[in-house]
Coordinates of C-alpha atoms and ligand atoms in Angstrom, one line a residue:
X74 CA 169.4 38.8 -9.1
X75 CA 169.2 38.5 -5.3
X76 CA 172.4 38.2 -3.4
X77 CA 173.5 34.7 -2.2
X78 CA 175.3 33.8 0.9
X79 CA 177.3 30.6 1.4
X80 CA 179.9 29.3 3.9
X81 CA 181.3 26.4 5.9
X82 CA 180.2 25.6 9.5
X83 CA 182.3 23.0 11.3
X84 CA 180.4 21.1 14.0
X85 CA 183.0 19.9 16.6
X86 CA 182.7 18.1 19.9
X87 CA 183.5 15.0 21.8
X88 CA 182.3 11.6 20.5
X89 CA 178.6 11.1 21.1
X90 CA 177.8 14.8 21.6
X91 CA 175.2 14.6 18.9
X92 CA 177.0 16.3 16.0
X93 CA 175.6 14.0 13.3
X94 CA 172.1 14.2 14.8
X95 CA 172.4 18.1 14.6
X96 CA 173.6 18.0 11.0
X97 CA 170.8 15.7 10.0
X98 CA 168.3 17.9 11.9
X99 CA 169.4 21.1 10.1
X100 CA 169.6 19.4 6.7
X101 CA 166.2 17.6 7.3
X102 CA 167.5 14.2 6.1
X103 CA 169.9 11.5 7.3
X104 CA 173.2 12.4 5.6
X105 CA 175.3 11.2 8.5
X106 CA 174.7 8.0 10.5
X107 CA 173.8 8.1 14.2
X108 CA 174.3 5.5 16.9
X109 CA 174.5 5.5 20.7
X110 CA 178.2 4.3 20.4
X111 CA 181.1 6.7 20.5
X112 CA 183.2 7.1 17.3
X113 CA 180.4 6.5 14.9
X114 CA 181.5 9.2 12.5
X115 CA 184.9 8.4 11.0
X116 CA 185.3 10.9 8.2
X117 CA 184.3 14.4 7.5
X118 CA 180.8 14.5 6.0
X119 CA 179.2 17.6 4.5
X120 CA 175.5 18.2 5.1
X121 CA 174.1 21.0 2.9
X122 CA 171.1 23.1 4.0
X123 CA 169.3 26.0 2.4
X124 CA 167.5 28.8 4.3
X125 CA 166.3 31.5 1.9
X126 CA 169.3 33.0 0.1
X127 CA 171.7 31.2 2.4
X128 CA 173.5 27.9 1.8
X129 CA 175.0 26.4 4.9
X130 CA 177.6 23.8 4.4
X131 CA 177.8 21.9 7.6
X132 CA 180.9 19.8 8.3
X133 CA 180.1 16.8 10.4
X134 CA 183.3 15.6 12.0
X135 CA 184.6 12.7 14.0
X136 CA 184.5 13.2 17.8
X137 CA 187.5 14.7 19.5
X138 CA 189.2 12.7 22.2
X139 CA 192.7 11.5 23.2
X140 CA 193.6 9.2 20.3
X141 CA 195.7 6.0 20.6
X142 CA 195.4 4.1 17.3
X143 CA 196.6 5.5 14.0
X144 CA 193.1 5.6 12.7
X145 CA 191.9 7.6 15.7
X146 CA 194.7 10.1 15.4
X147 CA 193.7 10.7 11.8
X148 CA 190.1 11.1 12.8
X149 CA 190.9 13.7 15.5
X150 CA 193.2 15.5 13.1
X151 CA 190.4 15.7 10.5
X152 CA 188.1 17.3 13.1
X153 CA 190.6 20.0 14.0
X154 CA 191.4 20.6 10.4
X155 CA 187.7 21.1 9.7
X156 CA 187.6 23.7 12.5
X157 CA 190.5 25.6 10.8
X158 CA 188.9 25.4 7.4
X159 CA 185.5 26.6 8.4
X160 CA 184.0 30.2 8.3
X161 CA 182.4 29.4 11.6
X162 CA 182.8 26.8 14.4
X163 CA 180.1 25.3 16.5
X164 CA 181.3 23.4 19.6
X165 CA 178.6 21.0 20.6
X166 CA 178.5 19.8 24.2
X167 CA 176.5 16.9 25.6
X168 CA 175.1 18.5 28.8
X169 CA 173.9 15.1 30.1
X170 CA 177.4 13.8 30.5
X171 CA 179.1 13.9 33.9
X172 CA 182.5 15.4 33.1
X173 CA 183.4 18.4 30.9
X174 CA 187.2 18.2 31.0
X175 CA 187.3 17.0 27.3
X176 CA 185.3 20.1 26.2
X177 CA 187.6 22.5 28.1
X178 CA 190.5 20.7 26.5
X179 CA 189.1 21.2 23.0
X180 CA 188.5 24.9 23.6
X181 CA 192.1 25.3 24.6
X182 CA 193.4 23.4 21.6
X183 CA 191.3 25.5 19.2
X184 CA 193.2 28.6 20.4
X185 CA 191.6 31.9 20.0
X186 CA 189.2 31.0 17.1
X187 CA 185.7 32.4 17.7
X188 CA 183.3 29.7 18.8
X189 CA 179.6 29.3 19.0
X190 CA 178.7 27.1 21.9
X191 CA 175.7 24.7 21.5
X192 CA 174.7 23.0 24.7
X193 CA 172.9 19.8 23.4
X194 CA 170.6 17.2 24.9
X195 CA 168.7 19.8 27.0
X196 CA 165.8 17.4 27.0
X197 CA 167.8 15.2 29.4
X198 CA 168.6 17.6 32.2
X199 CA 166.9 20.2 34.5
X200 CA 167.2 23.9 33.8
X201 CA 169.2 24.8 36.9
X202 CA 172.0 22.3 36.0
X203 CA 171.9 23.7 32.5
X204 CA 172.5 27.2 33.7
X205 CA 175.4 26.1 35.9
X206 CA 177.1 24.3 32.9
X207 CA 176.5 27.4 30.8
X208 CA 178.2 29.6 33.4
X209 CA 181.2 27.3 33.5
X210 CA 181.9 28.1 29.9
X211 CA 181.3 31.9 30.2
X212 CA 185.0 32.3 31.1
X213 CA 186.1 31.9 27.5
X214 CA 186.2 35.2 25.6
X215 CA 186.3 33.4 22.2
X216 CA 182.8 32.0 22.8
X217 CA 180.7 34.6 21.0
X218 CA 177.2 33.1 21.5
X219 CA 175.6 30.2 23.4
X220 CA 172.6 28.2 22.3
X221 CA 170.7 25.6 24.3
X222 CA 169.3 22.9 22.0
X223 CA 168.1 19.4 21.6
X224 CA 169.4 18.1 18.2
X225 CA 167.1 15.1 18.7
X226 CA 163.8 17.0 19.2
X227 CA 164.8 20.1 17.2
X228 CA 164.2 22.3 20.2
X229 CA 166.3 25.5 19.8
X230 CA 167.8 24.4 16.5
X231 CA 166.0 27.0 14.4
X232 CA 167.5 29.8 16.5
X233 CA 171.0 28.3 16.1
X234 CA 170.5 27.9 12.3
X235 CA 169.3 31.5 11.8
X236 CA 172.3 32.7 13.7
X237 CA 174.6 30.5 11.5
X238 CA 173.0 32.0 8.4
X239 CA 173.9 35.5 9.6
X240 CA 177.6 34.5 9.9
X241 CA 177.8 33.3 6.2
X242 CA 179.8 35.4 3.8
X243 CA 178.2 36.8 0.7
X244 CA 179.0 34.7 -2.3
X245 CA 177.5 32.2 -4.8
X246 CA 176.3 28.8 -3.5
X247 CA 178.9 26.1 -3.8
X248 CA 176.4 23.3 -4.4
X249 CA 173.2 22.8 -6.6
X250 CA 170.1 23.5 -4.5
X251 CA 168.9 19.9 -4.5
X252 CA 172.3 18.5 -3.2
X253 CA 172.3 17.6 0.5
X254 CA 175.7 15.9 1.0
X255 CA 179.0 15.5 -0.7
X256 CA 179.1 11.7 0.0
X257 CA 178.7 9.7 -3.2
X258 CA 175.9 7.2 -3.1
X259 CA 178.3 4.2 -2.7
X260 CA 179.9 5.7 0.4
X261 CA 176.5 6.8 1.8
X262 CA 175.1 3.3 1.3
X263 CA 178.2 1.8 3.0
X264 CA 177.6 4.2 6.0
X265 CA 173.9 3.0 6.3
X266 CA 175.1 -0.6 6.5
X267 CA 177.8 0.3 9.0
X268 CA 175.1 2.0 11.1
X269 CA 173.2 -1.3 11.3
X270 CA 176.4 -3.2 12.1
X271 CA 177.0 -0.9 15.1
X272 CA 173.4 -0.9 16.2
X273 CA 173.0 -4.7 16.0
X274 CA 176.4 -5.8 17.3
X275 CA 177.3 -2.9 19.6
X276 CA 180.4 -3.8 21.6
X277 CA 180.9 -7.1 19.8
X278 CA 181.7 -5.3 16.5
X279 CA 185.4 -5.4 15.9
X280 CA 186.9 -1.9 15.7
X281 CA 188.5 -2.4 12.3
X282 CA 185.3 -3.4 10.6
X283 CA 184.3 -1.3 7.6
X284 CA 181.9 -1.6 4.7
X285 CA 182.8 -1.3 1.0
X286 CA 180.1 -0.9 -1.7
X287 CA 181.5 -3.1 -4.5
X288 CA 178.5 -2.6 -6.8
X289 CA 175.9 0.1 -7.2
X290 CA 173.7 -0.6 -10.1
X291 CA 170.6 1.6 -10.7
X292 CA 167.8 0.3 -12.9
X293 CA 165.3 2.2 -15.1
X294 CA 162.4 1.4 -12.8
X295 CA 164.1 3.3 -10.0
X296 CA 165.3 0.3 -8.0
X297 CA 169.0 -0.3 -7.3
X298 CA 171.2 -3.3 -6.8
X299 CA 173.8 -3.0 -4.2
X300 CA 176.6 -5.4 -3.4
X301 CA 178.6 -4.7 -0.2
X302 CA 181.4 -6.4 1.6
X303 CA 181.7 -6.2 5.4
X304 CA 185.4 -6.2 5.7
X305 CA 187.0 -7.6 8.8
X306 CA 190.7 -7.9 9.8
X307 CA 190.9 -11.6 10.8
X308 CA 189.2 -14.9 10.0
X309 CA 188.2 -15.3 13.6
X310 CA 186.0 -12.1 13.4
X311 CA 183.9 -13.6 10.6
X312 CA 181.5 -15.6 12.9
X313 CA 180.7 -12.4 14.9
X314 CA 179.3 -10.8 11.7
X315 CA 177.7 -13.9 10.4
X316 CA 176.0 -15.1 13.6
X317 CA 174.5 -18.6 14.1
X318 CA 173.6 -20.0 10.7
X319 CA 174.1 -16.6 9.2
X320 CA 171.2 -15.1 11.1
X321 CA 173.1 -12.0 12.2
X322 CA 174.2 -10.9 8.7
X323 CA 170.7 -11.6 7.4
X324 CA 169.2 -9.4 10.0
X325 CA 171.7 -6.6 9.4
X326 CA 171.2 -6.8 5.7
X327 CA 167.4 -6.6 6.0
X328 CA 167.6 -3.6 8.4
X329 CA 170.1 -1.8 6.2
X330 CA 168.0 -2.5 3.1
X331 CA 164.8 -1.1 4.7
X332 CA 166.7 2.0 5.8
X333 CA 168.1 2.6 2.3
X334 CA 164.6 2.1 0.9
X335 CA 163.0 4.5 3.4
X336 CA 165.6 7.2 2.6
X337 CA 165.8 6.7 -1.1
X338 CA 162.1 6.1 -1.7
X339 CA 162.6 3.1 -4.1
X340 CA 163.3 -0.6 -3.8
X341 CA 166.9 -1.8 -3.0
X342 CA 168.3 -5.2 -3.6
X343 CA 171.1 -5.6 -1.1
X344 CA 173.6 -8.4 -1.1
X345 CA 175.9 -8.4 1.9
X346 CA 178.9 -10.6 2.4
X347 CA 181.9 -10.8 4.7
X348 CA 185.4 -10.4 3.5
X349 CA 188.7 -10.7 5.4
X350 CA 191.4 -8.2 4.6
X351 CA 194.5 -8.1 6.8
X352 CA 196.0 -4.9 5.2
X353 CA 194.0 -2.5 7.3
X354 CA 196.9 -0.1 7.6
X355 CA 197.1 0.1 3.8
X356 CA 193.4 0.8 3.7
X357 CA 194.1 3.9 5.8
X358 CA 196.5 5.0 3.1
X359 CA 193.8 4.6 0.6
X360 CA 191.5 6.8 2.7
X361 CA 194.2 9.4 2.8
X362 CA 194.5 9.3 -1.0
X363 CA 190.8 9.7 -1.4
X364 CA 190.8 12.8 0.9
X365 CA 188.4 11.1 3.3
X366 CA 190.7 11.8 6.2
X367 CA 193.3 14.5 6.3
X368 CA 197.0 14.0 5.5
X369 CA 199.6 12.9 8.0
Ligands
LIG965 N1 168.2 12.8 24.3 C1 168.9 13.2 23.3 N2 169.8 12.4 22.7 C2 170.5 12.9 21.7 C3 170.4 14.3 21.3 N3 171.3 14.4 20.3 C4 171.9 13.2 20.0 N4 171.4 12.3 20.8 C5 171.8 10.9 20.9 O1 173.1 10.8 21.2 C6 173.7 9.6 20.6 C7 174.9 10.1 19.7 O2 174.5 10.9 18.7 P1 175.4 11.2 17.4 O3 174.7 12.2 16.6 O4 175.8 9.9 16.7 O5 176.7 11.8 18.1 P2 178.0 12.2 17.4 O6 178.5 13.5 18.1 O7 177.9 12.4 15.9 O8 179.0 11.0 17.7 P3 180.4 10.5 17.0 O9 180.1 10.4 15.6 O10 180.6 9.2 17.6 O11 181.4 11.6 17.3 C8 172.6 9.0 19.7 O12 172.0 8.0 20.5 C9 171.6 10.2 19.6 O13 170.3 9.7 19.4 C10 169.6 15.1 22.0 O14 169.4 16.3 21.8 N5 168.8 14.5 23.0
LIG966 MG1 178.8 11.4 14.4

């Protein structure tokens, strides 16, 4: 039997750096949702990729920033915890942004843990600026390697992936070879709908909004019936989701259904409705219990 290699790679970085885009690019499928808005990823999501004898378990994490709300604090904690748990840490940096203070702060907070630096979105800036940014990070002895990539186009991603494979310890694969994420289908489907909520409503979307899959019923012919609640914190937020004459929720439901069908490859019957729950803080406790976000 040939030797197997398997390990965990934490992808850390500021919100919007492109962490989920990178995980999806390496896995080759959308396991984690992507939007132009910050704080899209709220929980740790595993993306599982195979390269020869190597199984890479990529930990997509919420973006790291200075948190205010309880939920934000839990998200940032999850990200740092993932960094501690991983065999190898990739710090992903959006090179198209103006300021890098947040990235320097993250490096300091991570202590001496060895880091692989991935300068992302190279498709957006000129090479001279890129070299200058790279030089600014050369001061850190814990940065073992630097890659220049575009998670969106895939440019440079193969080199990074090959390097990650070389860092994986020898050991049996943790997941079956056809598994690409640890998210159960219900949670994945809720994420796909949340992606459309963010994309369609952008800044109008109330922060507390989340999606709960109440029913996931697969049929013999391959189709699946999905009932989901868009949960908001107050009655006054309902009209934002519904839109005039329910047009907004209809549009979101149609787009989420099409995306699920595209990714699953079979018909989806999606029923979306709005629910008001004012015990949002208790929900965070439920998330803790489910292990979706870390303790504390
Ligand atoms: N041009 C360009 N855009 C990118 C690249 N990588 C990601 N993006 C875009 O950047 C935005 C944020 O990408 P995400 O993958 O959601 O970023 P994230 O780091 O997961 O963000 P959070 O989950 O909010 O922390 C999206 O609009 C992506 O399409 C890249 O290499 N080039
Ligand atoms: Mg993300």
